[in-house]
Coordinates of C-alpha atoms in Angstrom, one line a residue:
Chain A
M2 CA 63.4 50.8 -94.6
A3 CA 60.8 51.3 -96.2
T4 CA 60.3 55.1 -98.1
M5 CA 56.3 55.9 -97.7
E6 CA 55.9 58.6 -100.2
C7 CA 52.7 60.6 -99.6
K8 CA 50.4 63.3 -100.8
I9 CA 49.3 66.3 -98.7
V10 CA 48.0 69.3 -99.0
T11 CA 48.1 72.6 -97.4
L12 CA 44.6 74.9 -96.8
G13 CA 43.3 77.7 -95.3
E14 CA 41.7 81.2 -95.7
G15 CA 43.8 83.4 -98.1
R16 CA 47.2 85.2 -96.8
V17 CA 47.0 83.0 -94.0
G18 CA 50.5 81.3 -94.3
K19 CA 50.6 78.4 -96.4
T20 CA 52.9 79.4 -98.9
S21 CA 55.0 80.3 -97.0
L22 CA 54.6 77.7 -94.0
A23 CA 55.8 75.1 -97.0
L24 CA 59.2 77.1 -98.7
K25 CA 59.6 77.9 -94.9
Y26 CA 60.8 74.4 -94.3
V27 CA 61.0 73.0 -97.2
K28 CA 63.6 75.3 -99.0
N29 CA 63.6 77.8 -95.7
E30 CA 63.5 80.1 -97.4
F31 CA 61.3 83.3 -96.2
H32 CA 59.6 86.3 -98.8
K33 CA 58.2 89.3 -96.3
D34 CA 56.4 89.5 -99.1
E35 CA 55.3 86.1 -100.4
I36 CA 53.0 86.5 -103.6
S37 CA 48.9 85.4 -103.5
T38 CA 48.8 82.2 -105.7
V39 CA 46.7 81.6 -108.5
N40 CA 48.5 78.2 -109.6
A41 CA 49.1 75.3 -107.6
N42 CA 53.0 74.6 -106.5
Y43 CA 54.3 72.0 -105.1
L44 CA 57.0 71.1 -103.4
T45 CA 58.7 67.4 -102.0
K46 CA 61.4 66.8 -99.1
L47 CA 62.1 63.2 -98.1
V48 CA 61.6 63.3 -94.1
Q49 CA 63.5 60.7 -91.6
I50 CA 60.4 59.8 -88.6
P51 CA 63.0 56.7 -86.5
Q52 CA 59.9 54.3 -88.1
G53 CA 61.2 55.0 -91.5
S54 CA 60.9 58.0 -93.6
V55 CA 58.1 60.1 -95.1
Q56 CA 58.4 61.6 -98.1
L57 CA 56.0 64.3 -98.3
N58 CA 54.9 65.7 -101.1
I59 CA 53.4 69.1 -100.5
W60 CA 50.2 70.7 -102.6
D61 CA 49.4 75.0 -101.8
T62 CA 47.5 76.4 -103.2
A63 CA 44.7 79.5 -103.6
G64 CA 43.0 79.7 -100.0
Q65 CA 40.4 82.0 -101.8
E66 CA 36.9 80.3 -101.4
R67 CA 35.6 80.3 -104.4
F68 CA 38.6 78.0 -105.3
R69 CA 37.1 75.9 -102.7
A70 CA 36.1 73.1 -105.7
I71 CA 39.6 73.3 -107.6
A72 CA 40.6 72.2 -104.6
S73 CA 39.2 69.3 -103.6
N74 CA 41.1 68.1 -107.0
Y75 CA 43.6 68.4 -104.8
Y76 CA 42.3 67.0 -101.1
R77 CA 41.2 63.9 -103.3
Q78 CA 44.3 61.1 -102.3
A79 CA 45.8 62.5 -100.1
K80 CA 47.3 60.8 -96.9
G81 CA 46.8 64.6 -94.8
A82 CA 46.3 68.3 -94.7
L83 CA 47.9 71.1 -92.9
I84 CA 45.5 73.7 -92.6
V85 CA 45.8 76.7 -91.3
Y86 CA 45.0 80.2 -89.7
D87 CA 46.7 83.4 -88.4
I88 CA 46.6 84.0 -85.0
T89 CA 46.1 88.1 -85.7
D90 CA 42.4 87.1 -87.9
R91 CA 39.4 85.5 -86.8
K92 CA 38.0 85.3 -89.5
S93 CA 40.7 82.9 -91.1
F94 CA 40.6 80.8 -87.4
D95 CA 36.7 79.5 -88.2
K96 CA 37.2 78.7 -92.0
V97 CA 39.4 76.6 -90.0
V98 CA 36.4 73.9 -88.5
S99 CA 34.6 74.6 -92.5
W100 CA 38.0 72.6 -93.2
I101 CA 38.2 70.6 -91.7
K102 CA 34.3 69.3 -91.9
E103 CA 35.0 69.2 -95.9
L104 CA 38.2 66.9 -95.2
K105 CA 36.3 64.4 -92.8
S106 CA 32.9 64.0 -95.2
Q107 CA 35.0 64.6 -98.7
A108 CA 38.6 63.6 -98.2
E109 CA 40.3 59.3 -97.9
K110 CA 39.0 58.4 -94.8
N111 CA 42.5 58.2 -92.4
I112 CA 43.6 61.6 -94.3
V113 CA 45.8 62.8 -91.2
I114 CA 44.9 66.4 -89.7
V115 CA 46.7 69.6 -88.2
V116 CA 46.9 72.4 -87.4
A117 CA 49.3 75.9 -87.8
G118 CA 48.0 79.0 -85.9
N119 CA 50.9 81.2 -87.0
K120 CA 52.4 83.9 -87.4
C121 CA 53.2 83.7 -83.6
D122 CA 55.5 86.2 -83.9
M123 CA 52.6 88.3 -83.8
E124 CA 51.8 88.0 -81.2
K125 CA 50.8 91.5 -79.8
E126 CA 47.9 91.5 -82.6
R127 CA 46.3 88.2 -81.6
Q128 CA 43.3 88.3 -82.2
I129 CA 42.3 84.1 -81.2
N130 CA 42.9 82.5 -77.3
R131 CA 44.9 80.4 -77.7
P132 CA 43.3 78.4 -75.3
E133 CA 40.2 78.3 -77.1
A134 CA 42.3 77.3 -79.9
L135 CA 43.9 74.3 -78.7
E136 CA 40.3 73.3 -76.3
F137 CA 38.3 73.4 -80.5
C138 CA 41.4 71.2 -81.3
R139 CA 42.0 68.9 -78.7
K140 CA 37.7 67.7 -79.0
M141 CA 38.8 67.2 -81.9
Q142 CA 41.2 64.8 -81.3
I143 CA 43.5 67.1 -84.0
R144 CA 46.7 68.3 -83.2
H145 CA 48.2 72.3 -83.5
F146 CA 50.6 74.2 -83.5
D147 CA 51.9 77.4 -83.5
T148 CA 53.5 78.6 -85.9
S149 CA 55.9 81.1 -87.7
A150 CA 56.5 80.5 -91.4
K151 CA 58.5 83.7 -90.4
S152 CA 60.6 82.2 -87.7
G153 CA 60.6 79.0 -88.1
N154 CA 59.0 78.4 -85.4
G155 CA 57.5 74.9 -85.0
V156 CA 57.5 74.3 -88.5
E157 CA 59.8 71.9 -88.1
E158 CA 58.4 70.4 -85.6
M159 CA 54.5 70.3 -87.5
F160 CA 55.6 68.5 -90.5
M161 CA 57.9 65.9 -88.7
E162 CA 54.6 65.3 -87.4
L163 CA 52.6 65.3 -89.7
A164 CA 55.1 62.7 -91.8
S165 CA 55.3 60.0 -88.8
Q166 CA 50.8 60.0 -88.2
I167 CA 50.4 59.9 -91.8
F168 CA 53.7 56.9 -91.7
E169 CA 50.9 55.4 -88.2
A170 CA 47.9 55.6 -91.4
N171 CA 49.5 53.4 -93.8
K172 CA 51.5 51.5 -92.5
G173 CA 49.7 48.5 -93.3
E174 CA 49.9 49.3 -96.7
L175 CA 53.6 48.7 -96.8
G176 CA 54.3 46.7 -98.7
Q177 CA 51.6 46.5 -100.6
S178 CA 52.4 49.9 -102.8
G179 CA 51.5 48.2 -106.8
R180 CA 47.2 48.6 -105.3
N181 CA 47.7 51.6 -104.5
S182 CA 47.1 55.2 -106.9
R183 CA 49.6 56.7 -108.4
R184 CA 49.7 59.9 -106.2
G185 CA 49.1 58.3 -103.2
K186 CA 51.1 55.8 -103.8
I187 CA 53.2 54.0 -101.0
T188 CA 56.6 52.1 -101.8
V189 CA 59.5 50.4 -100.5
E190 CA 62.5 50.5 -101.3
K191 CA 66.2 49.4 -99.1
T192 CA 67.7 51.6 -97.7
K193 CA 71.1 52.0 -95.7
H194 CA 69.6 50.9 -91.9
R195 CA 70.2 53.7 -90.0
E196 CA 68.1 53.8 -87.8
N197 CA 65.9 51.2 -85.4
S198 CA 61.9 51.3 -85.8
G199 CA 61.3 51.9 -81.9
K200 CA 64.1 54.3 -81.1
K201 CA 62.1 57.6 -80.1
G202 CA 63.5 60.9 -81.0
G203 CA 66.4 61.7 -82.4
C204 CA 64.8 62.7 -85.9
C205 CA 66.3 65.7 -88.6
Chain B
M20 CA 72.2 105.4 -106.0
N21 CA 71.6 105.3 -109.1
L22 CA 68.6 103.3 -108.8
S23 CA 66.6 103.4 -112.5
S24 CA 70.3 100.6 -112.9
S25 CA 67.9 98.0 -111.0
I26 CA 64.4 98.8 -112.5
D27 CA 63.6 97.4 -115.8
K28 CA 61.8 99.3 -118.5
Y29 CA 58.0 97.9 -117.5
G30 CA 59.2 99.2 -114.0
F31 CA 60.3 95.6 -112.3
L32 CA 63.0 95.5 -109.9
S33 CA 65.5 93.6 -111.6
S34 CA 69.2 92.7 -111.4
I35 CA 69.3 91.3 -115.5
E36 CA 70.4 94.4 -117.0
T37 CA 68.2 94.2 -120.6
S38 CA 70.0 94.1 -123.0
T39 CA 70.8 97.1 -125.0
E40 CA 69.0 97.7 -128.1
T41 CA 71.5 97.9 -130.8
P42 CA 71.2 101.2 -134.0
H43 CA 69.1 98.4 -136.1
S44 CA 66.8 97.4 -134.1
S45 CA 66.2 101.1 -132.4
L46 CA 65.1 101.8 -136.5
K47 CA 63.3 99.3 -137.3
L48 CA 61.6 99.7 -134.7
N49 CA 60.9 103.8 -135.2
A50 CA 59.7 102.3 -138.6
R51 CA 57.0 100.4 -136.9
I52 CA 55.6 103.3 -134.3
E53 CA 55.4 105.0 -137.5
K54 CA 53.5 102.2 -139.0
W55 CA 51.4 102.0 -136.1
L56 CA 51.2 106.0 -135.6
V57 CA 49.4 106.1 -139.1
M58 CA 47.3 102.7 -138.3
I59 CA 46.5 105.0 -134.6
E60 CA 45.2 108.4 -136.1
N61 CA 42.7 106.6 -138.8
W62 CA 41.6 104.1 -136.7
S63 CA 37.7 103.6 -137.5
Y64 CA 38.9 103.3 -141.7
Y65 CA 41.4 100.5 -140.1
S66 CA 40.0 98.6 -137.9
K67 CA 36.4 98.9 -140.3
H68 CA 38.4 97.9 -143.9
K69 CA 41.5 97.3 -142.4
H70 CA 41.2 93.7 -139.7
N71 CA 43.5 92.0 -140.7
L72 CA 45.7 94.2 -141.3
I73 CA 46.1 95.1 -137.8
K74 CA 45.7 91.5 -136.9
S75 CA 48.9 90.8 -137.5
R76 CA 50.6 93.9 -136.7
V77 CA 49.7 92.9 -133.0
R78 CA 50.9 89.5 -133.8
K79 CA 54.5 91.5 -134.1
G80 CA 53.4 92.5 -130.5
I81 CA 52.9 96.4 -130.0
P82 CA 54.8 99.0 -128.8
D83 CA 55.6 98.9 -125.5
M84 CA 55.0 103.3 -126.4
L85 CA 52.1 103.0 -127.6
R86 CA 50.7 99.8 -125.9
S87 CA 47.9 101.8 -123.7
R88 CA 46.6 104.3 -126.5
V89 CA 46.8 100.8 -128.6
W90 CA 44.3 98.6 -126.2
V91 CA 41.9 101.1 -125.3
L92 CA 41.3 100.9 -129.0
I93 CA 41.5 97.5 -130.0
T94 CA 39.7 96.3 -126.6
R95 CA 36.4 99.1 -127.0
G96 CA 37.6 101.0 -124.0
L97 CA 36.3 104.2 -124.6
D98 CA 32.6 103.6 -126.3
V99 CA 32.9 101.5 -122.4
K100 CA 33.6 103.8 -119.9
S101 CA 30.2 106.0 -122.2
S102 CA 28.0 103.4 -122.2
Y103 CA 27.0 104.0 -118.6
T104 CA 26.0 107.0 -117.1
R105 CA 28.9 109.8 -116.6
H106 CA 31.3 109.7 -113.6
L107 CA 30.3 106.3 -113.1
Y108 CA 33.5 105.3 -111.4
F109 CA 33.8 108.0 -109.8
R110 CA 31.0 107.5 -107.5
L111 CA 32.5 104.3 -107.0
C112 CA 34.8 105.0 -105.5
N113 CA 32.8 107.3 -102.9
Q114 CA 30.4 104.6 -102.3
E115 CA 31.4 105.0 -98.2
D116 CA 30.4 100.7 -97.1
D117 CA 32.5 99.2 -98.2
P118 CA 31.7 95.7 -99.9
E119 CA 31.5 92.6 -98.5
C120 CA 34.8 91.3 -100.4
I121 CA 37.1 94.4 -99.0
S122 CA 39.5 92.1 -97.0
I123 CA 39.9 89.7 -99.5
I124 CA 40.9 92.4 -101.8
E125 CA 43.5 93.6 -98.9
K126 CA 44.9 90.4 -98.1
D127 CA 45.9 91.0 -102.0
L128 CA 47.1 94.9 -102.4
N129 CA 50.6 93.9 -101.1
R130 CA 51.7 90.7 -102.7
T131 CA 50.8 91.6 -106.4
Y132 CA 53.4 92.3 -108.0
P133 CA 55.5 93.3 -105.3
N134 CA 58.7 93.7 -107.1
H135 CA 57.7 96.4 -109.0
E136 CA 58.3 100.6 -108.8
L137 CA 54.2 101.0 -108.5
F138 CA 53.2 98.6 -106.3
N139 CA 55.4 97.5 -103.5
C140 CA 54.8 101.6 -102.0
N141 CA 51.5 103.3 -101.7
L142 CA 50.9 104.9 -104.5
G143 CA 49.9 101.3 -106.0
Q144 CA 48.3 99.5 -104.1
D145 CA 46.0 102.1 -103.4
S146 CA 45.1 102.8 -106.8
L147 CA 44.5 98.5 -106.9
R148 CA 42.1 99.1 -103.9
N149 CA 40.4 101.9 -105.3
I150 CA 39.8 99.7 -109.0
L151 CA 39.0 96.6 -107.6
R152 CA 36.9 97.8 -105.3
A153 CA 34.4 100.0 -106.8
Y154 CA 34.6 97.4 -109.5
A155 CA 33.2 94.9 -106.9
F156 CA 31.1 97.1 -106.0
F157 CA 30.7 97.5 -110.2
D158 CA 29.6 93.7 -111.1
P159 CA 28.5 92.4 -107.2
E160 CA 28.1 88.9 -108.8
V161 CA 31.3 88.7 -109.6
G162 CA 32.8 91.4 -107.0
Y163 CA 36.7 89.6 -106.3
C164 CA 37.8 86.8 -107.0
Q165 CA 41.8 86.5 -106.1
G166 CA 43.8 86.2 -109.9
M167 CA 41.6 89.4 -110.9
A168 CA 44.6 91.9 -108.5
Y169 CA 46.5 90.4 -111.3
I170 CA 45.1 91.1 -114.2
V171 CA 43.8 95.0 -113.1
G172 CA 47.7 95.6 -111.8
I173 CA 49.1 95.0 -115.8
I174 CA 46.5 97.4 -116.4
R175 CA 47.5 100.2 -114.9
M176 CA 51.1 99.5 -115.7
Y177 CA 50.2 100.9 -118.6
M178 CA 46.9 103.9 -117.7
D179 CA 45.6 105.7 -115.0
E180 CA 43.1 105.1 -112.9
E181 CA 40.1 105.0 -114.0
S182 CA 41.0 103.9 -117.3
S183 CA 42.1 100.9 -116.0
F184 CA 38.8 100.2 -114.8
W185 CA 37.3 100.7 -118.1
L186 CA 40.2 98.6 -119.0
L187 CA 39.4 95.9 -116.5
V188 CA 35.2 95.9 -117.9
A189 CA 35.6 95.8 -121.8
I190 CA 37.3 93.1 -120.5
M191 CA 35.3 91.3 -118.3
N192 CA 32.7 91.8 -120.3
H193 CA 33.7 91.0 -124.2
Y194 CA 36.3 88.3 -123.4
D195 CA 33.9 86.2 -121.0
M196 CA 36.5 87.0 -118.7
R197 CA 33.1 86.8 -115.6
S198 CA 32.9 84.1 -115.8
M199 CA 36.5 82.0 -115.1
F200 CA 36.4 85.1 -112.5
K201 CA 32.3 83.7 -111.3
D202 CA 31.4 82.1 -108.7
G203 CA 32.1 78.5 -109.0
L204 CA 34.6 78.7 -111.6
D205 CA 32.4 77.0 -114.3
K206 CA 35.2 79.2 -116.3
V207 CA 38.0 77.4 -115.6
Y208 CA 37.0 74.0 -115.8
Q209 CA 35.7 74.6 -119.4
C210 CA 39.8 76.7 -119.7
F211 CA 41.2 72.9 -118.7
Y212 CA 38.7 70.8 -120.4
K213 CA 39.0 72.7 -124.0
A214 CA 43.1 73.3 -123.4
N215 CA 42.9 68.3 -122.5
S216 CA 41.3 68.1 -125.7
L217 CA 43.6 70.0 -127.6
L218 CA 46.6 69.0 -126.5
K219 CA 45.3 65.3 -126.9
I220 CA 45.0 66.5 -131.0
Y221 CA 48.0 68.7 -131.8
E222 CA 50.5 67.2 -129.3
P223 CA 49.8 63.7 -129.5
S224 CA 52.7 61.9 -127.7
I225 CA 52.8 64.9 -124.4
W226 CA 49.1 64.1 -123.9
N227 CA 50.4 60.8 -124.2
K228 CA 53.1 61.0 -121.2
L229 CA 50.9 63.6 -118.9
K230 CA 48.4 61.1 -119.2
D231 CA 50.4 58.8 -117.6
I232 CA 51.8 60.4 -114.9
N233 CA 47.1 61.5 -114.6
F234 CA 48.6 65.3 -115.2
T235 CA 45.6 67.5 -115.9
P236 CA 45.7 70.3 -116.9
Q237 CA 44.6 72.2 -113.2
I238 CA 47.3 70.6 -112.0
Y239 CA 49.6 73.4 -113.4
S240 CA 47.5 75.6 -115.2
T241 CA 45.1 77.7 -112.8
Q242 CA 47.1 80.8 -113.0
W243 CA 47.1 80.5 -116.9
F244 CA 44.1 81.5 -117.7
M245 CA 43.0 82.9 -115.4
T246 CA 45.2 86.2 -115.5
I247 CA 46.1 85.5 -119.1
Y248 CA 49.3 84.0 -118.3
S249 CA 50.5 87.0 -115.7
N250 CA 53.4 84.3 -114.6
F251 CA 55.2 84.4 -117.9
P252 CA 58.8 87.0 -117.7
I253 CA 56.9 90.2 -118.8
E254 CA 57.4 91.0 -121.7
T255 CA 56.0 87.6 -123.0
R256 CA 52.9 88.5 -121.0
L257 CA 52.2 91.8 -122.5
R258 CA 53.2 90.5 -125.8
I259 CA 49.8 86.8 -124.9
W260 CA 47.7 90.3 -123.6
D261 CA 48.0 92.6 -126.8
C262 CA 47.3 89.0 -129.4
F263 CA 43.9 88.0 -126.4
L264 CA 42.9 92.1 -126.3
C265 CA 42.7 91.7 -130.6
E266 CA 42.0 88.1 -130.8
G267 CA 39.9 86.9 -128.2
P268 CA 40.0 83.9 -126.1
K269 CA 41.1 81.4 -128.5
I270 CA 44.7 82.9 -128.3
L271 CA 45.1 81.0 -124.3
F272 CA 44.8 77.9 -126.1
R273 CA 46.5 78.2 -128.9
V274 CA 49.0 79.9 -126.1
F275 CA 49.1 76.6 -124.2
I276 CA 49.3 74.7 -127.7
G277 CA 52.5 76.4 -128.3
F278 CA 54.6 75.9 -124.7
F279 CA 54.0 72.3 -125.3
R280 CA 54.9 72.6 -128.8
M281 CA 58.1 74.2 -128.4
N282 CA 59.8 72.2 -126.3
R283 CA 58.2 68.7 -127.5
K284 CA 61.9 67.4 -126.7
L285 CA 61.6 68.6 -122.9
F286 CA 58.9 66.2 -121.8
K287 CA 60.3 63.0 -123.0
S288 CA 60.4 61.5 -119.6
L289 CA 58.3 62.6 -117.3
T290 CA 57.2 62.0 -113.4
F291 CA 55.0 62.8 -111.6
E292 CA 57.7 64.0 -109.9
N293 CA 59.4 66.3 -111.5
T294 CA 56.9 67.4 -114.9
L295 CA 55.6 70.9 -113.0
K296 CA 59.3 72.1 -112.1
I297 CA 59.5 71.0 -116.3
I298 CA 56.6 72.8 -116.7
R299 CA 57.7 76.7 -113.6
K300 CA 60.9 76.3 -115.2
I301 CA 59.9 77.4 -118.7
E302 CA 57.4 79.6 -117.5
N303 CA 59.5 81.3 -115.7
E304 CA 62.0 81.5 -119.2
C305 CA 59.8 81.1 -121.6
N306 CA 61.0 83.3 -124.6
Q307 CA 58.1 85.8 -126.6
D308 CA 58.7 85.7 -129.7
E309 CA 59.4 81.0 -130.0
L310 CA 56.6 81.6 -128.3
L311 CA 53.8 83.4 -130.9
D312 CA 55.3 81.2 -133.3
A313 CA 54.4 77.7 -132.2
A314 CA 51.1 79.5 -130.9
F315 CA 50.7 80.7 -134.5
S316 CA 52.0 78.1 -136.4
I317 CA 48.4 76.1 -134.7
N318 CA 45.9 75.5 -137.5
L319 CA 43.1 76.0 -134.7
S320 CA 38.9 77.0 -135.6
K321 CA 36.9 79.2 -133.8
K322 CA 34.1 76.4 -134.4
K323 CA 36.4 73.3 -133.5
L324 CA 37.3 75.1 -129.9
A325 CA 32.7 75.4 -130.3
Q326 CA 32.6 71.6 -130.7
L327 CA 34.6 71.3 -127.1
E328 CA 32.6 73.9 -125.4
K329 CA 28.9 72.3 -126.8
E330 CA 30.9 68.9 -125.6
Y331 CA 32.0 70.1 -122.5
A332 CA 28.4 71.0 -121.3
Y333 CA 27.3 68.2 -121.4
K334 CA 29.3 66.5 -119.4
P335 CA 27.8 65.6 -116.3
R336 CA 31.5 65.5 -113.6
K337 CA 32.0 69.0 -115.6
E338 CA 35.4 69.5 -112.8
M339 CA 37.1 65.9 -114.2
I340 CA 39.0 65.0 -116.9
T341 CA 38.2 62.3 -118.1
W342 CA 41.4 61.5 -120.5

């Protein structure tokens, strides 16, 4: 079976939970006082989806506007982007729009984007109207997830969705690994036949 | 509960017992402190006539109990303060409106050294806010940029709030850290360029391997340059700071090369996936003496750095590393 290796980046305003979401997903850890990110972090996880397996190489970057130029170096060659906002912070949602615009004009053409409304464990302090966020993402044809890096809610589902969309978008390139760039590369390797490609759901 | 057992001598909450000093090392330390006290008492004489002696002593590490005094002296922090109108810090703090960047500052307050006894409570965080807020008024072009809180945090561990502010001003102005944080982060890219070029000269085999996997300095060293290695172990970090404040930004590159040089054998077989892990692991365990010995074993001239800066200025696409 094929393993697709792909690079994804986390984007979004500072302190929305980019690092925490990645950490929760990859290591099942949550730190209440996660330190602010200046250096890039890199985490990796192999995901089994019905169609095959995808190795997600997650690049996590600093959120402040001023780091945008540096972030652009990360989303180059990325197959997927996770844009995060904080449901208790109006401004962070406004930033989602500009990130989508930037990705659509600057990143790879078939980049898969998902949006996470994070900190949904703090529903009482919500500032973003949920239907509004959903409607916005629907118009953009982007999947929206309610997540909480603290409780783990929605995190697994979101990364699974990202992985399968990336697989779908890039499966044409499977088998042509030679000409792909190093970081966005796709390799085909022989792995045990675990699942039938047509089977739905039931993945871990 | 004995709280002190879980806080190291630098104020960090720690589960590891710090090594107790042997009588021999404390005798040695006392002798060093004596020498330093003589220097401090006669600072203007030493800084004028014995600059090389200061430099070589700083390279061995400033005794921790004297660090705050020496940092102010070697950065000319007091001169900076007196070159502005009196009570300026007080007035900046009392500005009524907030600067535009206040929300970004607020977001970083409780995630800057949260494992330090000062910054895991309101006292330290309020102080961080005051200093960063005042600086944003003082220098609107820079305002606040992520990374600055780490710098202020280290300074504030050693001195009161107002002195911290002035030391920050000194660092930003005298060592051109302003352009590290100004919009565009121009200096950061220049650092990547210089670091990459120097690695090619001093550690060509490691450079070649990093090139093969397209592993550029911006992937791993943003924090090294922007925050003067503030993610290194505290003792190593303070030694780097001592030298940085005394000798200037050149030390950033010495440490960069030294870091790879002292760990040559760990950089033998690299893949894109394991390289960042290796670097972060070395970072966390980085021994101060080994790193600084390696850093100062390098023959690096100011001329070479100036030449690289010139090259960089003519580069058409500044953000790209050309291998």
